[in-house]
Each structure stands twice: as C-alpha cells, then as structure tokens.
C-alpha cells in the first residue's frame, strides 16, 4: 500500500481574505502566520514519523512549507512542476464575490463545467486533473509501499481527494482543504484508493 499525505501550503497574506492565488499570479511566499503553520506542521509530522519523501509544487508558498518539513525530517525536497495551482487568469487576486461581480457569466460557466477556463486563462480544471493524475500515478509507482508527503494547493489537492472518492468534477468545490491542513489517501496495488483523513488541522491548535 502506498500512502500520500496531502499538505496544503501555509497561509499567505491572500489566504485569510480567500483571494484566488494561482500559477498566473504574484507567487506570494508565506506570511508570518503561514511560517508558524509550517513549523507546527513540521513538528507534528516529525512526531508522527514514517514520511519517506517530500514532494512539492514549485510555487514559493509550497516550497517554503515543504522545506520546513523536509528540514525537520532530514529529507531532501523534490519539486514536481505539475503540482502547481491552476492559472486563474484575470481572476488572480480577487475574491469569489469580486469575480461574481465582474465576470458573472464566466464564473457560472467555470463552476458548471470542468471544460471551461477562468477568464483570460488557458487551462481548464479537466487539464489540471490530467496533470495531477499523472503526478499521482508516477508517485505510486516510484514510491510503491512508501509514504510520501505531497505539498500543494487547493485545486490539486481537492482533485486528488475527488479522484480517490470517484466523485464527479463538480464535487471539487465541496471539499474543504484549509491552509496547512493534512489529508491522507492510500492506494492498493490494484489502484484502489481510500481517503483515510481529510482537512486535519489539529496540529495547528
């Protein structure tokens, strides 16, 4: 059985305001609160033990979170470009309320279909799911029988959870993945996936 422990990056200054922050935006680093979250997560995972590898999105907030954990665990950091967040186009930096006010038809279309990109962006959520699936398949082969920490963003992590549940694409928006939360998915040799933990933030208290 292969285990993926899914860690969302710690907070940036945009996170508390729930502003869209994708791969086409400003690429912010962790805020002071986010750095504290990363340290607390590193301590919790060190106590837990059993992490064999740390893999991260290349985006700054994820690399900073992942580096805190990898340093604490004495592991090297591996970067997977396809774990990056989606590109939100002209929605970057906006709240959903602001997107709703400025691009109501585009937002409705995006929420209704994984084939529709955000305004001004080229990548759809179906394409995001495709690259995230490829990363998952590669990791379960490369680290068969091991436990891998995957540090990424809301979109990719929700996608991994949705796929494990065999849930439809629209369910993506009904999965909560808080900043610095931990979720766990296991994969049997035949590919059967089981979600064993979801959105755990107890280590941040």
C-alpha positions as protocol buffer text, in pm:
chain_id: "A"
residue {
  index: 1
  type: UNK
  ca { x: 0 y: 0 z: 0 }
}
residue {
  index: 2
  type: UNK
  ca { x: 129 y: 346 z: -94 }
}
residue {
  index: 3
  type: UNK
  ca { x: 29 y: 647 z: 114 }
}
residue {
  index: 4
  type: UNK
  ca { x: 10 y: 1009 z: 2 }
}
residue {
  index: 5
  type: UNK
  ca { x: -11 y: 1258 z: 287 }
}
residue {
  index: 6
  type: UNK
  ca { x: -154 y: 1576 z: 134 }
}
residue {
  index: 7
  type: UNK
  ca { x: -43 y: 1906 z: 285 }
}
residue {
  index: 8
  type: UNK
  ca { x: -176 y: 2239 z: 170 }
}
residue {
  index: 9
  type: UNK
  ca { x: 76 y: 2521 z: 199 }
}
residue {
  index: 10
  type: UNK
  ca { x: 58 y: 2759 z: 494 }
}
residue {
  index: 11
  type: UNK
  ca { x: -113 y: 3096 z: 473 }
}
residue {
  index: 12
  type: UNK
  ca { x: 0 y: 3384 z: 256 }
}
residue {
  index: 13
  type: UNK
  ca { x: -132 y: 3735 z: 302 }
}
residue {
  index: 14
  type: UNK
  ca { x: -402 y: 3649 z: 46 }
}
residue {
  index: 15
  type: UNK
  ca { x: -528 y: 3335 z: 221 }
}
residue {
  index: 16
  type: UNK
  ca { x: -732 y: 3484 z: 509 }
}
residue {
  index: 17
  type: UNK
  ca { x: -921 y: 3700 z: 258 }
}
residue {
  index: 18
  type: UNK
  ca { x: -985 y: 3392 z: 41 }
}
residue {
  index: 19
  type: UNK
  ca { x: -839 y: 3560 z: -265 }
}
residue {
  index: 20
  type: UNK
  ca { x: -767 y: 3347 z: -570 }
}
residue {
  index: 21
  type: UNK
  ca { x: -395 y: 3283 z: -596 }
}
residue {
  index: 22
  type: UNK
  ca { x: -296 y: 3061 z: -884 }
}
residue {
  index: 23
  type: UNK
  ca { x: 6 y: 2996 z: -1100 }
}
residue {
  index: 24
  type: UNK
  ca { x: -55 y: 3312 z: -1302 }
}
residue {
  index: 25
  type: UNK
  ca { x: -48 y: 3549 z: -1008 }
}
residue {
  index: 26
  type: UNK
  ca { x: 214 y: 3712 z: -788 }
}
residue {
  index: 27
  type: UNK
  ca { x: 351 y: 3386 z: -642 }
}
residue {
  index: 28
  type: UNK
  ca { x: 346 y: 3506 z: -279 }
}
residue {
  index: 29
  type: UNK
  ca { x: 550 y: 3348 z: -4 }
}
residue {
  index: 30
  type: UNK
  ca { x: 427 y: 3253 z: 340 }
}
residue {
  index: 31
  type: UNK
  ca { x: 304 y: 3521 z: 577 }
}
residue {
  index: 32
  type: UNK
  ca { x: 427 y: 3520 z: 940 }
}
residue {
  index: 33
  type: UNK
  ca { x: 119 y: 3314 z: 1027 }
}
residue {
  index: 34
  type: UNK
  ca { x: 197 y: 3076 z: 741 }
}
residue {
  index: 35
  type: UNK
  ca { x: 553 y: 3027 z: 863 }
}
residue {
  index: 36
  type: UNK
  ca { x: 421 y: 2939 z: 1207 }
}
residue {
  index: 37
  type: UNK
  ca { x: 182 y: 2691 z: 1048 }
}
residue {
  index: 38
  type: UNK
  ca { x: 465 y: 2532 z: 850 }
}
residue {
  index: 39
  type: UNK
  ca { x: 674 y: 2495 z: 1166 }
}
residue {
  index: 40
  type: UNK
  ca { x: 384 y: 2343 z: 1358 }
}
residue {
  index: 41
  type: UNK
  ca { x: 316 y: 2100 z: 1074 }
}
residue {
  index: 42
  type: UNK
  ca { x: 683 y: 2002 z: 1059 }
}
residue {
  index: 43
  type: UNK
  ca { x: 681 y: 1929 z: 1432 }
}
residue {
  index: 44
  type: UNK
  ca { x: 362 y: 1723 z: 1403 }
}
residue {
  index: 45
  type: UNK
  ca { x: 493 y: 1517 z: 1114 }
}
residue {
  index: 46
  type: UNK
  ca { x: 822 y: 1460 z: 1295 }
}
residue {
  index: 47
  type: UNK
  ca { x: 628 y: 1322 z: 1592 }
}
residue {
  index: 48
  type: UNK
  ca { x: 417 y: 1109 z: 1363 }
}
residue {
  index: 49
  type: UNK
  ca { x: 714 y: 970 z: 1174 }
}
residue {
  index: 50
  type: UNK
  ca { x: 703 y: 742 z: 872 }
}
residue {
  index: 51
  type: UNK
  ca { x: 739 y: 1001 z: 595 }
}
residue {
  index: 52
  type: UNK
  ca { x: 976 y: 864 z: 330 }
}
residue {
  index: 53
  type: UNK
  ca { x: 983 y: 1152 z: 80 }
}
residue {
  index: 54
  type: UNK
  ca { x: 867 y: 1513 z: 41 }
}
residue {
  index: 55
  type: UNK
  ca { x: 737 y: 1630 z: -296 }
}
residue {
  index: 56
  type: UNK
  ca { x: 620 y: 1986 z: -361 }
}
residue {
  index: 57
  type: UNK
  ca { x: 471 y: 2227 z: -609 }
}
residue {
  index: 58
  type: UNK
  ca { x: 735 y: 2469 z: -738 }
}
residue {
  index: 59
  type: UNK
  ca { x: 539 y: 2772 z: -620 }
}
residue {
  index: 60
  type: UNK
  ca { x: 701 y: 2974 z: -343 }
}
residue {
  index: 61
  type: UNK
  ca { x: 443 y: 2919 z: -71 }
}
residue {
  index: 62
  type: UNK
  ca { x: 458 y: 2543 z: -117 }
}
residue {
  index: 63
  type: UNK
  ca { x: 835 y: 2526 z: -137 }
}
residue {
  index: 64
  type: UNK
  ca { x: 867 y: 2726 z: 186 }
}
residue {
  index: 65
  type: UNK
  ca { x: 615 y: 2499 z: 361 }
}
residue {
  index: 66
  type: UNK
  ca { x: 774 y: 2183 z: 224 }
}
residue {
  index: 67
  type: UNK
  ca { x: 1127 y: 2297 z: 310 }
}
residue {
  index: 68
  type: UNK
  ca { x: 1028 y: 2350 z: 674 }
}
residue {
  index: 69
  type: UNK
  ca { x: 904 y: 1992 z: 689 }
}
residue {
  index: 70
  type: UNK
  ca { x: 1187 y: 1839 z: 488 }
}
residue {
  index: 71
  type: UNK
  ca { x: 1450 y: 2010 z: 704 }
}
residue {
  index: 72
  type: UNK
  ca { x: 1280 y: 1890 z: 1021 }
}
residue {
  index: 73
  type: UNK
  ca { x: 1263 y: 1533 z: 887 }
}
residue {
  index: 74
  type: UNK
  ca { x: 1610 y: 1532 z: 737 }
}
residue {
  index: 75
  type: UNK
  ca { x: 1480 y: 1466 z: 387 }
}
residue {
  index: 76
  type: UNK
  ca { x: 1559 y: 1624 z: 52 }
}
residue {
  index: 77
  type: UNK
  ca { x: 1296 y: 1824 z: -134 }
}
residue {
  index: 78
  type: UNK
  ca { x: 1166 y: 1708 z: -471 }
}
residue {
  index: 79
  type: UNK
  ca { x: 983 y: 1955 z: -696 }
}
residue {
  index: 80
  type: UNK
  ca { x: 700 y: 1843 z: -925 }
}
residue {
  index: 81
  type: UNK
  ca { x: 601 y: 2121 z: -1165 }
}
residue {
  index: 82
  type: UNK
  ca { x: 260 y: 1967 z: -1230 }
}
residue {
  index: 83
  type: UNK
  ca { x: 159 y: 2009 z: -866 }
}
residue {
  index: 84
  type: UNK
  ca { x: 128 y: 2385 z: -925 }
}
residue {
  index: 85
  type: UNK
  ca { x: -204 y: 2559 z: -878 }
}
residue {
  index: 86
  type: UNK
  ca { x: -434 y: 2637 z: -1170 }
}
residue {
  index: 87
  type: UNK
  ca { x: -392 y: 2966 z: -1354 }
}
residue {
  index: 88
  type: UNK
  ca { x: -690 y: 3185 z: -1265 }
}
residue {
  index: 89
  type: UNK
  ca { x: -628 y: 3438 z: -1541 }
}
residue {
  index: 90
  type: UNK
  ca { x: -785 y: 3778 z: -1479 }
}
residue {
  index: 91
  type: UNK
  ca { x: -938 y: 3644 z: -1156 }
}
residue {
  index: 92
  type: UNK
  ca { x: -599 y: 3631 z: -985 }
}
residue {
  index: 93
  type: UNK
  ca { x: -606 y: 3822 z: -656 }
}
residue {
  index: 94
  type: UNK
  ca { x: -984 y: 3854 z: -648 }
}
residue {
  index: 95
  type: UNK
  ca { x: -1233 y: 3705 z: -405 }
}
residue {
  index: 96
  type: UNK
  ca { x: -1517 y: 3493 z: -540 }
}
residue {
  index: 97
  type: UNK
  ca { x: -1755 y: 3781 z: -462 }
}
residue {
  index: 98
  type: UNK
  ca { x: -1543 y: 4013 z: -674 }
}
residue {
  index: 99
  type: UNK
  ca { x: -1527 y: 3760 z: -956 }
}
residue {
  index: 100
  type: UNK
  ca { x: -1904 y: 3719 z: -933 }
}
residue {
  index: 101
  type: UNK
  ca { x: -1950 y: 4095 z: -964 }
}
residue {
  index: 102
  type: UNK
  ca { x: -1708 y: 4141 z: -1256 }
}
residue {
  index: 103
  type: UNK
  ca { x: -1734 y: 3814 z: -1452 }
}
residue {
  index: 104
  type: UNK
  ca { x: -2070 y: 3656 z: -1356 }
}
residue {
  index: 105
  type: UNK
  ca { x: -2125 y: 3458 z: -1677 }
}
residue {
  index: 106
  type: UNK
  ca { x: -1767 y: 3332 z: -1691 }
}
residue {
  index: 107
  type: UNK
  ca { x: -1780 y: 3222 z: -1328 }
}
residue {
  index: 108
  type: UNK
  ca { x: -2108 y: 3036 z: -1378 }
}
residue {
  index: 109
  type: UNK
  ca { x: -1962 y: 2859 z: -1679 }
}
residue {
  index: 110
  type: UNK
  ca { x: -1644 y: 2765 z: -1490 }
}
residue {
  index: 111
  type: UNK
  ca { x: -1837 y: 2629 z: -1192 }
}
residue {
  index: 112
  type: UNK
  ca { x: -2068 y: 2432 z: -1420 }
}
residue {
  index: 113
  type: UNK
  ca { x: -1808 y: 2267 z: -1643 }
}
residue {
  index: 114
  type: UNK
  ca { x: -1451 y: 2137 z: -1598 }
}
residue {
  index: 115
  type: UNK
  ca { x: -1401 y: 2221 z: -1966 }
}
residue {
  index: 116
  type: UNK
  ca { x: -1424 y: 2597 z: -1911 }
}
residue {
  index: 117
  type: UNK
  ca { x: -1116 y: 2801 z: -1812 }
}
residue {
  index: 118
  type: UNK
  ca { x: -1129 y: 3112 z: -1593 }
}
residue {
  index: 119
  type: UNK
  ca { x: -1146 y: 3446 z: -1774 }
}
residue {
  index: 120
  type: UNK
  ca { x: -818 y: 3510 z: -1953 }
}
residue {
  index: 121
  type: UNK
  ca { x: -667 y: 3170 z: -1865 }
}
residue {
  index: 122
  type: UNK
  ca { x: -590 y: 2877 z: -2092 }
}
residue {
  index: 123
  type: UNK
  ca { x: -608 y: 2580 z: -1855 }
}
residue {
  index: 124
  type: UNK
  ca { x: -932 y: 2409 z: -1758 }
}
residue {
  index: 125
  type: UNK
  ca { x: -991 y: 2209 z: -1440 }
}
residue {
  index: 126
  type: UNK
  ca { x: -1002 y: 1895 z: -1654 }
}
residue {
  index: 127
  type: UNK
  ca { x: -649 y: 1974 z: -1768 }
}
residue {
  index: 128
  type: UNK
  ca { x: -543 y: 2038 z: -1409 }
}
residue {
  index: 129
  type: UNK
  ca { x: -688 y: 1697 z: -1319 }
}
residue {
  index: 130
  type: UNK
  ca { x: -492 y: 1539 z: -1603 }
}
residue {
  index: 131
  type: UNK
  ca { x: -154 y: 1665 z: -1488 }
}
residue {
  index: 132
  type: UNK
  ca { x: -228 y: 1592 z: -1121 }
}
residue {
  index: 133
  type: UNK
  ca { x: -334 y: 1238 z: -1211 }
}
residue {
  index: 134
  type: UNK
  ca { x: -4 y: 1188 z: -1393 }
}
residue {
  index: 135
  type: UNK
  ca { x: 188 y: 1301 z: -1083 }
}
residue {
  index: 136
  type: UNK
  ca { x: -16 y: 1067 z: -862 }
}
residue {
  index: 137
  type: UNK
  ca { x: 46 y: 771 z: -1092 }
}
residue {
  index: 138
  type: UNK
  ca { x: 417 y: 845 z: -1104 }
}
residue {
  index: 139
  type: UNK
  ca { x: 445 y: 873 z: -727 }
}
residue {
  index: 140
  type: UNK
  ca { x: 258 y: 549 z: -659 }
}
residue {
  index: 141
  type: UNK
  ca { x: 499 y: 367 z: -890 }
}
residue {
  index: 142
  type: UNK
  ca { x: 818 y: 540 z: -774 }
}
residue {
  index: 143
  type: UNK
  ca { x: 733 y: 507 z: -405 }
}
residue {
  index: 144
  type: UNK
  ca { x: 535 y: 184 z: -404 }
}
residue {
  index: 145
  type: UNK
  ca { x: 474 y: 78 z: -45 }
}
residue {
  index: 146
  type: UNK
  ca { x: 611 y: 406 z: 96 }
}
residue {
  index: 147
  type: UNK
  ca { x: 460 y: 722 z: 246 }
}
residue {
  index: 148
  type: UNK
  ca { x: 504 y: 1047 z: 54 }
}
residue {
  index: 149
  type: UNK
  ca { x: 423 y: 1398 z: 172 }
}
residue {
  index: 150
  type: UNK
  ca { x: 270 y: 1596 z: -117 }
}
residue {
  index: 151
  type: UNK
  ca { x: 273 y: 1972 z: -63 }
}
residue {
  index: 152
  type: UNK
  ca { x: 43 y: 2156 z: -299 }
}
residue {
  index: 153
  type: UNK
  ca { x: -258 y: 2386 z: -339 }
}
residue {
  index: 154
  type: UNK
  ca { x: -634 y: 2375 z: -302 }
}
residue {
  index: 155
  type: UNK
  ca { x: -703 y: 2277 z: -663 }
}
residue {
  index: 156
  type: UNK
  ca { x: -457 y: 1987 z: -699 }
}
residue {
  index: 157
  type: UNK
  ca { x: -524 y: 1850 z: -350 }
}
residue {
  index: 158
  type: UNK
  ca { x: -900 y: 1865 z: -390 }
}
residue {
  index: 159
  type: UNK
  ca { x: -851 y: 1688 z: -722 }
}
residue {
  index: 160
  type: UNK
  ca { x: -655 y: 1402 z: -563 }
}
residue {
  index: 161
  type: UNK
  ca { x: -924 y: 1362 z: -298 }
}
residue {
  index: 162
  type: UNK
  ca { x: -1206 y: 1381 z: -553 }
}
residue {
  index: 163
  type: UNK
  ca { x: -1043 y: 1117 z: -772 }
}
residue {
  index: 164
  type: UNK
  ca { x: -988 y: 889 z: -473 }
}
residue {
  index: 165
  type: UNK
  ca { x: -1359 y: 917 z: -390 }
}
residue {
  index: 166
  type: UNK
  ca { x: -1454 y: 866 z: -757 }
}
residue {
  index: 167
  type: UNK
  ca { x: -1669 y: 1177 z: -719 }
}
residue {
  index: 168
  type: UNK
  ca { x: -1791 y: 1389 z: -1014 }
}
residue {
  index: 169
  type: UNK
  ca { x: -1600 y: 1703 z: -1117 }
}
residue {
  index: 170
  type: UNK
  ca { x: -1846 y: 1949 z: -961 }
}
residue {
  index: 171
  type: UNK
  ca { x: -1780 y: 1797 z: -617 }
}
residue {
  index: 172
  type: UNK
  ca { x: -1439 y: 1968 z: -626 }
}
residue {
  index: 173
  type: UNK
  ca { x: -1596 y: 2282 z: -482 }
}
residue {
  index: 174
  type: UNK
  ca { x: -1747 y: 2092 z: -188 }
}
residue {
  index: 175
  type: UNK
  ca { x: -1421 y: 1965 z: -40 }
}
residue {
  index: 176
  type: UNK
  ca { x: -1259 y: 2184 z: 227 }
}
residue {
  index: 177
  type: UNK
  ca { x: -879 y: 2191 z: 231 }
}
residue {
  index: 178
  type: UNK
  ca { x: -768 y: 2458 z: 479 }
}
residue {
  index: 179
  type: UNK
  ca { x: -426 y: 2619 z: 490 }
}
residue {
  index: 180
  type: UNK
  ca { x: -165 y: 2380 z: 636 }
}
residue {
  index: 181
  type: UNK
  ca { x: -425 y: 2104 z: 666 }
}
residue {
  index: 182
  type: UNK
  ca { x: -335 y: 1736 z: 629 }
}
residue {
  index: 183
  type: UNK
  ca { x: -534 y: 1476 z: 438 }
}
residue {
  index: 184
  type: UNK
  ca { x: -435 y: 1116 z: 369 }
}
residue {
  index: 185
  type: UNK
  ca { x: -509 y: 886 z: 75 }
}
residue {
  index: 186
  type: UNK
  ca { x: -386 y: 529 z: 43 }
}
residue {
  index: 187
  type: UNK
  ca { x: -353 y: 328 z: -277 }
}
residue {
  index: 188
  type: UNK
  ca { x: -358 y: -50 z: -303 }
}
residue {
  index: 189
  type: UNK
  ca { x: -153 y: -232 z: -567 }
}
residue {
  index: 190
  type: UNK
  ca { x: -461 y: -258 z: -788 }
}
residue {
  index: 191
  type: UNK
  ca { x: -510 y: 121 z: -773 }
}
residue {
  index: 192
  type: UNK
  ca { x: -798 y: 118 z: -525 }
}
residue {
  index: 193
  type: UNK
  ca { x: -785 y: 444 z: -329 }
}
residue {
  index: 194
  type: UNK
  ca { x: -914 y: 516 z: 21 }
}
residue {
  index: 195
  type: UNK
  ca { x: -941 y: 859 z: 184 }
}
residue {
  index: 196
  type: UNK
  ca { x: -832 y: 799 z: 544 }
}
residue {
  index: 197
  type: UNK
  ca { x: -814 y: 1157 z: 673 }
}
residue {
  index: 198
  type: UNK
  ca { x: -947 y: 1489 z: 546 }
}
residue {
  index: 199
  type: UNK
  ca { x: -864 y: 1852 z: 630 }
}
residue {
  index: 200
  type: UNK
  ca { x: -698 y: 1775 z: 964 }
}
residue {
  index: 201
  type: UNK
  ca { x: -582 y: 2095 z: 1136 }
}
residue {
  index: 202
  type: UNK
  ca { x: -543 y: 1969 z: 1493 }
}
residue {
  index: 203
  type: UNK
  ca { x: -166 y: 2019 z: 1476 }
}
residue {
  index: 204
  type: UNK
  ca { x: -221 y: 2394 z: 1435 }
}
residue {
  index: 205
  type: UNK
  ca { x: -406 y: 2439 z: 1765 }
}
